[in-house]
GROMACS .gro file of C-alpha atoms in nm:
model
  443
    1UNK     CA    1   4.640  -1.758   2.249
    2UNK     CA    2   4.286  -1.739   2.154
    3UNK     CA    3   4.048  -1.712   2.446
    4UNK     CA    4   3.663  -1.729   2.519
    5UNK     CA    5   3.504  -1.494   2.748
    6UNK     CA    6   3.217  -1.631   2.945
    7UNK     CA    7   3.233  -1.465   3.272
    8UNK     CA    8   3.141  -1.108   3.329
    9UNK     CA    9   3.328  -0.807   3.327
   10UNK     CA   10   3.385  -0.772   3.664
   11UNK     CA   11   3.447  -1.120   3.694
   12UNK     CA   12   3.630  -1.288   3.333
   13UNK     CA   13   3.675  -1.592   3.309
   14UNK     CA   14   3.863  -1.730   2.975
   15UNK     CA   15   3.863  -2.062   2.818
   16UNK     CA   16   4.074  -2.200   2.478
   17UNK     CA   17   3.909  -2.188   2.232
   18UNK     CA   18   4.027  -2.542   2.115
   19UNK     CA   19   3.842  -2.656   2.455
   20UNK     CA   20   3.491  -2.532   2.346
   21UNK     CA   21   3.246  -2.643   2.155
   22UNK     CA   22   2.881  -2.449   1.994
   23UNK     CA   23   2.583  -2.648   2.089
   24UNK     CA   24   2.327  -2.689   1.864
   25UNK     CA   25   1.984  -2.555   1.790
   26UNK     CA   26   2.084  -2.198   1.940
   27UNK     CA   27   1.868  -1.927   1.872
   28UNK     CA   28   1.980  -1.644   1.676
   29UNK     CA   29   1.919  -1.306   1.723
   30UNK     CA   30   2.108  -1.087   1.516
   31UNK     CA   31   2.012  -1.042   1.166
   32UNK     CA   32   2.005  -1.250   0.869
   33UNK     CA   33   2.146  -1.235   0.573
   34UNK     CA   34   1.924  -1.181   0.242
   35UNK     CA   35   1.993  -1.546   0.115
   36UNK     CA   36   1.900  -1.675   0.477
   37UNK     CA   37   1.562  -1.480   0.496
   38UNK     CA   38   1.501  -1.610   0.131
   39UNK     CA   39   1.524  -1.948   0.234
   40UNK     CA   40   1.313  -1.974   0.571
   41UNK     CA   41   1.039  -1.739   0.379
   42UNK     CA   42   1.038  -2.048   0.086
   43UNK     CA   43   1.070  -2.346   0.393
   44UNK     CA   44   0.803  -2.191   0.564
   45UNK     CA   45   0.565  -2.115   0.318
   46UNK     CA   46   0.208  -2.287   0.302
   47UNK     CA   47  -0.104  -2.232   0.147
   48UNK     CA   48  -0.414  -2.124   0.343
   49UNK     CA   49  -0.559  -2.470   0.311
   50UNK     CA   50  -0.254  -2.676   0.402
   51UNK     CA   51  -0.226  -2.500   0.692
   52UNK     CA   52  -0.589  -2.497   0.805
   53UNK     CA   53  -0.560  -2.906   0.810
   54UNK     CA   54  -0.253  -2.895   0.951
   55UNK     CA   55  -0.383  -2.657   1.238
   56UNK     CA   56  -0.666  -2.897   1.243
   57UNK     CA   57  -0.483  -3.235   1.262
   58UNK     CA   58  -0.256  -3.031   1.559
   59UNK     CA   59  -0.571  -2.974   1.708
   60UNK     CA   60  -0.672  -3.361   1.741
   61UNK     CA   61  -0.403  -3.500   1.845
   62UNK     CA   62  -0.324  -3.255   2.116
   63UNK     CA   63  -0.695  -3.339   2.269
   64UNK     CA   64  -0.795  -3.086   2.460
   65UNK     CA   65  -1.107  -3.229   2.548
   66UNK     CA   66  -0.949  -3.532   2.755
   67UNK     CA   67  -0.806  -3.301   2.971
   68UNK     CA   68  -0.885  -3.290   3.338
   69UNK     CA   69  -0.787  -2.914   3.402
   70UNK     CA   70  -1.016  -2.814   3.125
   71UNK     CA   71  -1.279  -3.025   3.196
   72UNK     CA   72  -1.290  -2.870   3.582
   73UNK     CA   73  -1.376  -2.554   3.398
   74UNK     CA   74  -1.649  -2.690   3.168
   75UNK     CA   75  -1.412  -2.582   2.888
   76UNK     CA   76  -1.432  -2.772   2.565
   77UNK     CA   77  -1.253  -2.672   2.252
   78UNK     CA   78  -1.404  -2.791   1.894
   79UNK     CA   79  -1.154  -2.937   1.680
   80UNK     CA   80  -1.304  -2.808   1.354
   81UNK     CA   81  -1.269  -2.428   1.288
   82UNK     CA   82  -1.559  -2.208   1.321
   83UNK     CA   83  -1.718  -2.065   0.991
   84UNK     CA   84  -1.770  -1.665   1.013
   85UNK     CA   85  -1.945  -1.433   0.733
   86UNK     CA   86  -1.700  -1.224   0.553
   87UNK     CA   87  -1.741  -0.960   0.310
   88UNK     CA   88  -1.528  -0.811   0.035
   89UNK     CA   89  -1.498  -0.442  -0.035
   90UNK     CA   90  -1.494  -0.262  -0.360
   91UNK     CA   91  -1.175  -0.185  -0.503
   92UNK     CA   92  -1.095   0.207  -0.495
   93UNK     CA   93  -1.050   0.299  -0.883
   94UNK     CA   94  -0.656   0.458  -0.948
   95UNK     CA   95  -0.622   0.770  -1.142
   96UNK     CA   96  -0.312   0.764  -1.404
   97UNK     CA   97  -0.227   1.050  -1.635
   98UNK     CA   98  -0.370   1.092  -1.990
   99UNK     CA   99  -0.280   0.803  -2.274
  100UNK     CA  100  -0.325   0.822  -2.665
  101UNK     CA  101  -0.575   1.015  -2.768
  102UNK     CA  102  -0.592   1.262  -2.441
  103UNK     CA  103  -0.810   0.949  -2.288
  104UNK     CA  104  -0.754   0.933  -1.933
  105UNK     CA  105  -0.643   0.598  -1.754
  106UNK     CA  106  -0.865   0.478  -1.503
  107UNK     CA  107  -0.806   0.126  -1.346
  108UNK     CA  108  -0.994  -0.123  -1.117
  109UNK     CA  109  -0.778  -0.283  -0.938
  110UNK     CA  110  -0.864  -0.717  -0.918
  111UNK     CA  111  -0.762  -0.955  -0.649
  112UNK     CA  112  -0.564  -0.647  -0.504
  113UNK     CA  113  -0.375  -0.593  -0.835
  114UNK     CA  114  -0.358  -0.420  -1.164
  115UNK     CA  115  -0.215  -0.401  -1.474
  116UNK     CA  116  -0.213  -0.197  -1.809
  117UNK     CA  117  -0.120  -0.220  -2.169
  118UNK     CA  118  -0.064   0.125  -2.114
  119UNK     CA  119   0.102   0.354  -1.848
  120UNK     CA  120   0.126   0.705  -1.771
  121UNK     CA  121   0.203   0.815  -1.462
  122UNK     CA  122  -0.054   1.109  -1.341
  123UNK     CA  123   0.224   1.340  -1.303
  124UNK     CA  124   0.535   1.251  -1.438
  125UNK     CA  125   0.866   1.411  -1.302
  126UNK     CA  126   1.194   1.554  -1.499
  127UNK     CA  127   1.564   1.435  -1.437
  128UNK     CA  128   1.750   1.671  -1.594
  129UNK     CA  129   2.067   1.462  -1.513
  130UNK     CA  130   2.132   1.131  -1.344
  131UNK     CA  131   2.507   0.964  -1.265
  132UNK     CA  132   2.544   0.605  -1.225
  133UNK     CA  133   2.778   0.429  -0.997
  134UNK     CA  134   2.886   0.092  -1.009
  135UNK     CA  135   3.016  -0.128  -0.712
  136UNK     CA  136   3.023  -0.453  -0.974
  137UNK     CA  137   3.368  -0.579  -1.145
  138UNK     CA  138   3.462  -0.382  -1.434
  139UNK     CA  139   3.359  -0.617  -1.726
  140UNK     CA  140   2.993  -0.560  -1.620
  141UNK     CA  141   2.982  -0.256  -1.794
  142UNK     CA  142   2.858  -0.300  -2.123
  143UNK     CA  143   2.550  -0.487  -1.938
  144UNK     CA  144   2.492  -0.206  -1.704
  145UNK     CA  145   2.519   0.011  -2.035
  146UNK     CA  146   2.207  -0.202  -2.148
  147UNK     CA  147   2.051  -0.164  -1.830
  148UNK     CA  148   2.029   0.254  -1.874
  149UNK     CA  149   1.881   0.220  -2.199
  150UNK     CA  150   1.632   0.050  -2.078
  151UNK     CA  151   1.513   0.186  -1.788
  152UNK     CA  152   1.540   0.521  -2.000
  153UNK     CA  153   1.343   0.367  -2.254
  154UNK     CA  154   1.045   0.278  -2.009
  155UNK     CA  155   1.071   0.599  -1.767
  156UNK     CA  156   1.009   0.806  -2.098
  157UNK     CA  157   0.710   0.575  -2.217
  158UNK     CA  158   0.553   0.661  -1.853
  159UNK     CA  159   0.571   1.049  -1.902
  160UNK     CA  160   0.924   1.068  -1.748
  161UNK     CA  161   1.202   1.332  -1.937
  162UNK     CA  162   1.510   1.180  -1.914
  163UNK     CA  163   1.835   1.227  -2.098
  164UNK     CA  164   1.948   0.889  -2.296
  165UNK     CA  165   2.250   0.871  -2.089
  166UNK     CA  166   2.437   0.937  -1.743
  167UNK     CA  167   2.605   1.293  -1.706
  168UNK     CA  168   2.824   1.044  -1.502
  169UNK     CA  169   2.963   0.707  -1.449
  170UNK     CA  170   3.147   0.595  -1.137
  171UNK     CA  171   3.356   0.266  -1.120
  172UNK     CA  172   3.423   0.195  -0.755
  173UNK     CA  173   3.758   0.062  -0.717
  174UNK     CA  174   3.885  -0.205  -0.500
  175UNK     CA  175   3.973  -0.028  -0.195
  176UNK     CA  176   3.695   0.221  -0.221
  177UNK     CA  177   3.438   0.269   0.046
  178UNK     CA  178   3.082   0.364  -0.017
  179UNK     CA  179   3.125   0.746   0.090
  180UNK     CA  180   3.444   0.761  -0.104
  181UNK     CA  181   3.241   0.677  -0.459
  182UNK     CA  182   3.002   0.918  -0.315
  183UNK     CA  183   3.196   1.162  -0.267
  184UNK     CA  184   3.375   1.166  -0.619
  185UNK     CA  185   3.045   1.223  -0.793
  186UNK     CA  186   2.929   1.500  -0.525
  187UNK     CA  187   3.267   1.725  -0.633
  188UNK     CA  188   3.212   1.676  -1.014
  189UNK     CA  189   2.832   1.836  -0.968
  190UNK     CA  190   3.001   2.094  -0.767
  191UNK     CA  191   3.282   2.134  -0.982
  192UNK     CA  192   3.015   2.158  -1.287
  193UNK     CA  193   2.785   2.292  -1.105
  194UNK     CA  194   2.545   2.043  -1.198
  195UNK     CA  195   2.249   1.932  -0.975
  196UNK     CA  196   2.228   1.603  -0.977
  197UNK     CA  197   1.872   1.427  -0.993
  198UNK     CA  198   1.944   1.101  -0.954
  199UNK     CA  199   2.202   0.839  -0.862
  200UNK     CA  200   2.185   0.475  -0.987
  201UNK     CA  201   2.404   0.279  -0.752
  202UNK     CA  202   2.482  -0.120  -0.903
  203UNK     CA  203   2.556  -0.309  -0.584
  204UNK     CA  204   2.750  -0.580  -0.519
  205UNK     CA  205   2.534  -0.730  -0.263
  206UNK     CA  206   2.260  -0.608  -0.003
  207UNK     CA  207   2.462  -0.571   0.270
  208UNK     CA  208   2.589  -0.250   0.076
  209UNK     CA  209   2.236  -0.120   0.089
  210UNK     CA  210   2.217   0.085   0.420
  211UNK     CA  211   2.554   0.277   0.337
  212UNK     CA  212   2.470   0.397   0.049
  213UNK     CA  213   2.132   0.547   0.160
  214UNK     CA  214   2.316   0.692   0.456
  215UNK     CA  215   2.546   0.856   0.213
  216UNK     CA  216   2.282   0.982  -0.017
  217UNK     CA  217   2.028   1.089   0.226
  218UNK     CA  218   2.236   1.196   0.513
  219UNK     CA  219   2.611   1.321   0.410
  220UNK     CA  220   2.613   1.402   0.051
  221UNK     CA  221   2.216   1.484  -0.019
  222UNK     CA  222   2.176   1.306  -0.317
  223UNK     CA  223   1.818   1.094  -0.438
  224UNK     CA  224   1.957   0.701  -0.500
  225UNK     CA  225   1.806   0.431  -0.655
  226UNK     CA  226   2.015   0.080  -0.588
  227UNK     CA  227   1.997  -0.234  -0.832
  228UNK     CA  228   2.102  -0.572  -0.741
  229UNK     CA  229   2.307  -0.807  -0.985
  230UNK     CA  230   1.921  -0.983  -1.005
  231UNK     CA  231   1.748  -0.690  -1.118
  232UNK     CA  232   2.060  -0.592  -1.379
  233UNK     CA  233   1.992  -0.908  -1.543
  234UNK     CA  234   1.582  -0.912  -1.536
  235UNK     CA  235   1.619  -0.563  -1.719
  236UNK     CA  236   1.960  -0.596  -1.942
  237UNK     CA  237   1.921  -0.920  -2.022
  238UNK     CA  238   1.557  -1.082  -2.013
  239UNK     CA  239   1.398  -0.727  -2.057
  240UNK     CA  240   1.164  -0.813  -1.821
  241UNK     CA  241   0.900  -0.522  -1.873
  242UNK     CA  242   0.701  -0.543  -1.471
  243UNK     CA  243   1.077  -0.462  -1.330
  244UNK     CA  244   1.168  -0.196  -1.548
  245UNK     CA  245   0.784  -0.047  -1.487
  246UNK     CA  246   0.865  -0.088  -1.080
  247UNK     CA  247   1.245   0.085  -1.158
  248UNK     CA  248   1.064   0.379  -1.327
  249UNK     CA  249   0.770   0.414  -1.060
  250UNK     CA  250   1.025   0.459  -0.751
  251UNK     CA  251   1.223   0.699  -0.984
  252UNK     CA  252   0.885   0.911  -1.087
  253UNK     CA  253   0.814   0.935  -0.645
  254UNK     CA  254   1.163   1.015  -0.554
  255UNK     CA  255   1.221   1.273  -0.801
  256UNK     CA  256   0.925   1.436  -0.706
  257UNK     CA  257   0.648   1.326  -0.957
  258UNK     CA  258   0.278   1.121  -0.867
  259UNK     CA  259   0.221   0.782  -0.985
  260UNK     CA  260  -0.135   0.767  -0.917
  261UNK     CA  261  -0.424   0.900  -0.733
  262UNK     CA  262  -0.721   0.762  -0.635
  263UNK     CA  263  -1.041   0.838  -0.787
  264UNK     CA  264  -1.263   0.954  -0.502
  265UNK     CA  265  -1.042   1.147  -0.285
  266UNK     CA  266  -1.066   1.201   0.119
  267UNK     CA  267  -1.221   1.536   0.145
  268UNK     CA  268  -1.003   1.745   0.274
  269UNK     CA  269  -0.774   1.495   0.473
  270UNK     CA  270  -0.449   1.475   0.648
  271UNK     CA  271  -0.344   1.074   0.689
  272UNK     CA  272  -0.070   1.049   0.974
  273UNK     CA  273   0.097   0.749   1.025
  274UNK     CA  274   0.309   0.674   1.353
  275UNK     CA  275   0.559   0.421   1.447
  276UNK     CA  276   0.824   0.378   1.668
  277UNK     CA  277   1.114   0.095   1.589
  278UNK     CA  278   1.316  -0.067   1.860
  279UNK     CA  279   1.639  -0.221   1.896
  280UNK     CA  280   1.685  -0.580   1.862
  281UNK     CA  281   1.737  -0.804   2.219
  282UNK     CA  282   2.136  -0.801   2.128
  283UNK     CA  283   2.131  -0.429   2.029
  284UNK     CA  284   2.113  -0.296   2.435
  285UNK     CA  285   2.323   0.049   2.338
  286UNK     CA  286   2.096   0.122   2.126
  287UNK     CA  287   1.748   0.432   2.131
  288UNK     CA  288   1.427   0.346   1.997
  289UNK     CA  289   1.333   0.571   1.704
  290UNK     CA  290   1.035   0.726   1.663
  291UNK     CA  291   0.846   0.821   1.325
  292UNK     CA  292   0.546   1.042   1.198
  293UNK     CA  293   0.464   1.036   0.812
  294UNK     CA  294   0.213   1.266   0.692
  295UNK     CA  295   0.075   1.362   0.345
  296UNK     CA  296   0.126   1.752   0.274
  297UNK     CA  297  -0.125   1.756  -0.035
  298UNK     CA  298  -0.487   1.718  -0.078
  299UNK     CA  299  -0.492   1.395  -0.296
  300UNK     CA  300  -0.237   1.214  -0.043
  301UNK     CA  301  -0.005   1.127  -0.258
  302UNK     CA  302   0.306   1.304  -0.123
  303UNK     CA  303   0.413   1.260   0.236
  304UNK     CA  304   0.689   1.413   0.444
  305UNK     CA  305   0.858   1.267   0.790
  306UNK     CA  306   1.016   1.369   1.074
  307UNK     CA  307   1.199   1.106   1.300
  308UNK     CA  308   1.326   1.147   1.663
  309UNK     CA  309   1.525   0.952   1.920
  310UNK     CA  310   1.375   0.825   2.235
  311UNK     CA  311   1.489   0.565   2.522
  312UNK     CA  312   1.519   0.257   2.456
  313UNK     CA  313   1.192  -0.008   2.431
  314UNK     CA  314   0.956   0.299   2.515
  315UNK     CA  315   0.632   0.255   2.299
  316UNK     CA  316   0.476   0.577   2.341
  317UNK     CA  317   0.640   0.874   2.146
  318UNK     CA  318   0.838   1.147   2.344
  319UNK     CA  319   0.745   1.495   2.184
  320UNK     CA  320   0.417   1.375   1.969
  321UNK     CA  321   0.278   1.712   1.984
  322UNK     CA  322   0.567   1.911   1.777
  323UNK     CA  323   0.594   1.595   1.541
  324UNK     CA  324   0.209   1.616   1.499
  325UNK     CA  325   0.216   1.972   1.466
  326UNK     CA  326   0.468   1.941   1.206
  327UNK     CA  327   0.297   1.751   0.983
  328UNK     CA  328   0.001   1.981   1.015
  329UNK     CA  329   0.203   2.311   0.933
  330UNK     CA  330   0.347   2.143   0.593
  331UNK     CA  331  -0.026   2.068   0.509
  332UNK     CA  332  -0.131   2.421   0.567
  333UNK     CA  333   0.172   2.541   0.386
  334UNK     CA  334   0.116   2.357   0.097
  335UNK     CA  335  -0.321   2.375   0.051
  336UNK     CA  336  -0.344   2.686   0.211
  337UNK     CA  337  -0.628   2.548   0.466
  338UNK     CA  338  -0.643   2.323   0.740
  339UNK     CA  339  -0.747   1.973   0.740
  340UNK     CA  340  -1.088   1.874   0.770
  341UNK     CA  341  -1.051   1.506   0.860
  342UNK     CA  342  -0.717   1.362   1.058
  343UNK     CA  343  -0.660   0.981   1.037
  344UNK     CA  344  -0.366   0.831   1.255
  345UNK     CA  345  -0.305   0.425   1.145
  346UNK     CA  346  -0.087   0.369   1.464
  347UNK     CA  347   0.159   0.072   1.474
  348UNK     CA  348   0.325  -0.118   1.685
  349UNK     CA  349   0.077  -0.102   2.009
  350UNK     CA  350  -0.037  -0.376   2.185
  351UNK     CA  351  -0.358  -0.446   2.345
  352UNK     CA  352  -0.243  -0.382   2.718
  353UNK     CA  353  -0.110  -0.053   2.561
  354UNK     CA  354  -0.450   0.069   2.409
  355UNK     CA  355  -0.590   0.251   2.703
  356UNK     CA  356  -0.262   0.405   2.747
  357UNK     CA  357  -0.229   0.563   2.384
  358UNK     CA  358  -0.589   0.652   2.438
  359UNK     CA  359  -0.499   0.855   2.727
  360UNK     CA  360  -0.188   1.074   2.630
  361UNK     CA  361  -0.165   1.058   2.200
  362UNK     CA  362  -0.544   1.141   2.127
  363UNK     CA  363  -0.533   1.385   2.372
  364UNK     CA  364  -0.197   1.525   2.280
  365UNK     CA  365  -0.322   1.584   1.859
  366UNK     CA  366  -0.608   1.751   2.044
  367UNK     CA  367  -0.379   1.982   2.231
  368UNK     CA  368  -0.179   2.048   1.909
  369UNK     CA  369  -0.504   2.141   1.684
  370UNK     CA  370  -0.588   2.383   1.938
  371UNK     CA  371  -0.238   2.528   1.968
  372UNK     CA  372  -0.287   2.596   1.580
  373UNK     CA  373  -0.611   2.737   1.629
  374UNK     CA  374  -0.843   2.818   1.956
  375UNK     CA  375  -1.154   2.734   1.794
  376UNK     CA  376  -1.000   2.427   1.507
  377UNK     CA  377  -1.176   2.125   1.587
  378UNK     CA  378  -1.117   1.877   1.273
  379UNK     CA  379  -1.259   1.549   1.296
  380UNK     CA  380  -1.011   1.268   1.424
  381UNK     CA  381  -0.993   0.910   1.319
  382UNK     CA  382  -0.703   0.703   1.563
  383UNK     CA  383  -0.650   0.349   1.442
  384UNK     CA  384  -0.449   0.098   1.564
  385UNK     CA  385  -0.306  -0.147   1.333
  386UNK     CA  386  -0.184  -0.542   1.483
  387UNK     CA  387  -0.084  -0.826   1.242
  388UNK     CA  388   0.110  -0.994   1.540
  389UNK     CA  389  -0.179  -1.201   1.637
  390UNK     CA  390  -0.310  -1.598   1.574
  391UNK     CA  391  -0.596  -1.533   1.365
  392UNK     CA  392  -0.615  -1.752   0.977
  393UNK     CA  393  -0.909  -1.736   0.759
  394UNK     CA  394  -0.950  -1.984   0.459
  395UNK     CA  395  -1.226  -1.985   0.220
  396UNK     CA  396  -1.516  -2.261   0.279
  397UNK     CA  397  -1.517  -2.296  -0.084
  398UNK     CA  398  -1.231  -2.351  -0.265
  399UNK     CA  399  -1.363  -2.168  -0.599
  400UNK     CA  400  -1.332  -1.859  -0.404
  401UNK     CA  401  -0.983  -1.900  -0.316
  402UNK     CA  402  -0.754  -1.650  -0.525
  403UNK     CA  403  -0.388  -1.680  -0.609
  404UNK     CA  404  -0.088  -2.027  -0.536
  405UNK     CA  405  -0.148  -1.965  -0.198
  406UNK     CA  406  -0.593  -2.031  -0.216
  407UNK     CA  407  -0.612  -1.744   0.018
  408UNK     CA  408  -0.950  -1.532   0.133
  409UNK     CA  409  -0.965  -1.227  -0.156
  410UNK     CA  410  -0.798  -0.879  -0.139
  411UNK     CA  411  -1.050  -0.641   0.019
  412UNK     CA  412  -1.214  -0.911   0.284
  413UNK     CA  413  -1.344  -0.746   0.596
  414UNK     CA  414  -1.439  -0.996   0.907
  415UNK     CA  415  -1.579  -0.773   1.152
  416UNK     CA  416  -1.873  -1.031   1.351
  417UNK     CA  417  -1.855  -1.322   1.599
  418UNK     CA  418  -1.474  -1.362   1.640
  419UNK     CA  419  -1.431  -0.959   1.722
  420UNK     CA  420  -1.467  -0.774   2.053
  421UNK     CA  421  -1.802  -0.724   2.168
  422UNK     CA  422  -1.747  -0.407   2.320
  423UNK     CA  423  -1.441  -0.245   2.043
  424UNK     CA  424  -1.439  -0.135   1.735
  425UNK     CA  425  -1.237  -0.398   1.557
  426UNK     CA  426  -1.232  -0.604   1.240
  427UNK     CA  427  -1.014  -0.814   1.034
  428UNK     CA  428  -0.896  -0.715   0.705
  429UNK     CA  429  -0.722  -0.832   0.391
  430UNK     CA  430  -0.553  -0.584   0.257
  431UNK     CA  431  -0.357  -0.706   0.026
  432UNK     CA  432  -0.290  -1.066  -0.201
  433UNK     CA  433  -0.083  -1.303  -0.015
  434UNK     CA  434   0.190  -1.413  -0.248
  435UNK     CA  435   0.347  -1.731  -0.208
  436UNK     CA  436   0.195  -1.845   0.140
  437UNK     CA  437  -0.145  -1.768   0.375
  438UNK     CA  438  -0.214  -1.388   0.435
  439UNK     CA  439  -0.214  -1.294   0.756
  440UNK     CA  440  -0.479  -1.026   0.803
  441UNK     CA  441  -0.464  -0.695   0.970
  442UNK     CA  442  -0.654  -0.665   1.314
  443UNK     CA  443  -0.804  -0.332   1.302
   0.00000   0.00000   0.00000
């Protein structure tokens, strides 16, 4: 018989199924599936405007200014927003590799994008070899066939050697499990010994997605690049030229080649970047994991990781000094010199947790520059990056709105009257908001 458990375990206490009922409007914690994100991200999307009347029209009816607790404070809240001075930075120029003629490419980016007739990467990688695996029904391979030539096609228009076809092609079979596939093409590299540059892996859906990166990554060591049915068709079928350019500029990084570099380097400059991810509220058996990225060349365009375990929920990173240090070994490996400049962007820390990282991370990349060296003192930059706050900016005038969703321009910095008078803070714009109202970056 079919039973529901809604005691504890000490204390169970069962119930037929056929006797209960779901309520509604429960709250779900676990994650979504890709279709279900899709659709809340489309229902929830809203211009900058449309949602700066909206806030507005909230803001009247709710009024604040009738109320008695308020008013005992001398409190009164406008229902307009306020107007504040922004300004918008320069774009950095991007470096690409050399086009017809030996002319080098040089592009400005606009509205925090950019495009070219013409693309060369500024140092383009070689796959010897690449295999190709395919978790799709059978009959999808003359499509898939299409899809090689061409991504081949664009990869070698960017600067990109590649061979016009895969040393090998893997049909995953009914039964077969991710590792299984994974494991086929790992024995005929071994059994040719053939090293393998790249995988292409055709999935059947996204749920497939962590699997196979834990098979390439962690068991079998191989570089992947997965393609959903979607992106299949953009490329095989509508030859959609901005996919097959995206394809070709996650090959060029993973198999060790530079897209592009910016024009006016950091002098000298190791950029850190720190994280730690929790578990979800349902996920209570699960460690927090803790991350430091840092770039290991002088133009910071190649970055290496290392990623720990640490209880559960704890913000601050256990070990930061040997993750720091590292990062800062690789660097000297690779330039032969020590940094002059270190710049942490720090995630993930809220502002009752500022002091704290204050107190034992700055100090702690201090104590691991002078482990290095007694007398290396480089010059440190720690900044702390929030987007989970309330702040929305709209343009006053609507000529200087940019993109469907009439937001503030890419490059906007807000850093007067609604920022700390006593912190270093801004807001800032990093990036074009797509489809709905940017949220900015507290800084």
């Amino acid at each position: 018989l079919p039973l529901v458990q809604v005691g504890s375990k000490s204390k169970p206490i069962y119930f037929p199924v056929e006797l209960c009922q779901v309520a509604n409007c429960q709250r779900y914690n676990k994650k979504l599936k890709a279709c279900q994100t899709t659709s809340i991200i489309r229902f929830a999307s809203t211009d900058a405007p449309t949602r700066n009347l909206k806030c507005i029209d909230m803001v009247k009816k709710s009024n604040f200014n009738s109320d008695p607790f308020l008013k005992s404070f001398g409190v009164q809240i406008k229902a307009e927003p306020m107007i504040v001075d922004g300004r918008v930075l320069p774009p950095p120029r991007l470096e690409y590799g050399k086009g017809n003629g030996g002319r080098q490419i040089i592009l400005t980016p606009k509205d925090g994008a950019w495009n070219s007739n013409e693309f060369k990467f500024f140092e383009s990688a070689s796959c010897e070899s690449f295999a190709f695996v395919s978790f799709l029904p059978p009959h999808k391979a003359s499509m898939l066939q299409e899809f090689c030539l061409q991504i081949v096609r664009t990869c070698r228009s960017t600067g990109i050697v590649m061979p016009d076809r895969p040393k090998y092609y893997e049909q995953a079979h009914k039964n077969d499990s991710v590792e299984m596939v994974f494991k086929r093409i790992a024995d005929k590299c071994d059994r040719d010994g053939i090293k393998c540059d790249l995988v292409f892996v055709a999935l059947f859906s996204s749920e497939q997605y962590a699997q196979v990166k834990s098979c390439g990554d962690i068991t079998f060591g191989l570089v992947t690049q997965c393609i959903l049915p979607r992106t299949i068709s953009d490329v095989a079928v509508k030859k959609s030229y901005s996919t097959m350019l995206n394809i070709a500029m996650k090959i060029n990084m993973k198999i060790g080649g530079i897209n592009t570099k910016l024009q006016e380097d950091e002098n000298n400059a190791l950029v850190i970047g720190v994280d730690v991810v929790h578990p979800s509220a349902v996920e209570t058996h699960l460690p927090s994991i803790a991350s430091v990225v840092g770039n290991v060349d002088g133009s910071v365009t190649k970055f290496h990781a290392s990623v720990k375990i640490q209880p559960a929920k704890q913000e601050l990173i256990t070990g930061f000094i040997e993750q720091f240090s590292d990062r800062l070994l690789e660097y000297v490996d690779v330039n032969g010199i020590a940094p002059k400049n270190i710049i942490v962007y720090r995630d993930g820390v809220s502002e009752g947790q500022f002091m704290q990282v204050l107190e034992e991370e700055l100090p702690a990349l201090r104590r691991a520059c002078k482990s290095f060296a007694s007398n290396y003192r480089p010059l440190i930059t720690f900044i702390v990056v929030q987007k989970r706050h309330h702040a929305r900016f709209v343009c006053c005038h609507e000529a200087a709105a940019r993109g469907r969703g009439k937001n503030i321009p890419a490059g906007t910095v807000i850093d007067r009257v609604v920022t700390s008078p006593n912190e270093y803070d801004f807001f800032l714009c990093s990036h074009h908001g797509i489809q709905t109202d940017a949220i900015l970056c507290v800084v």
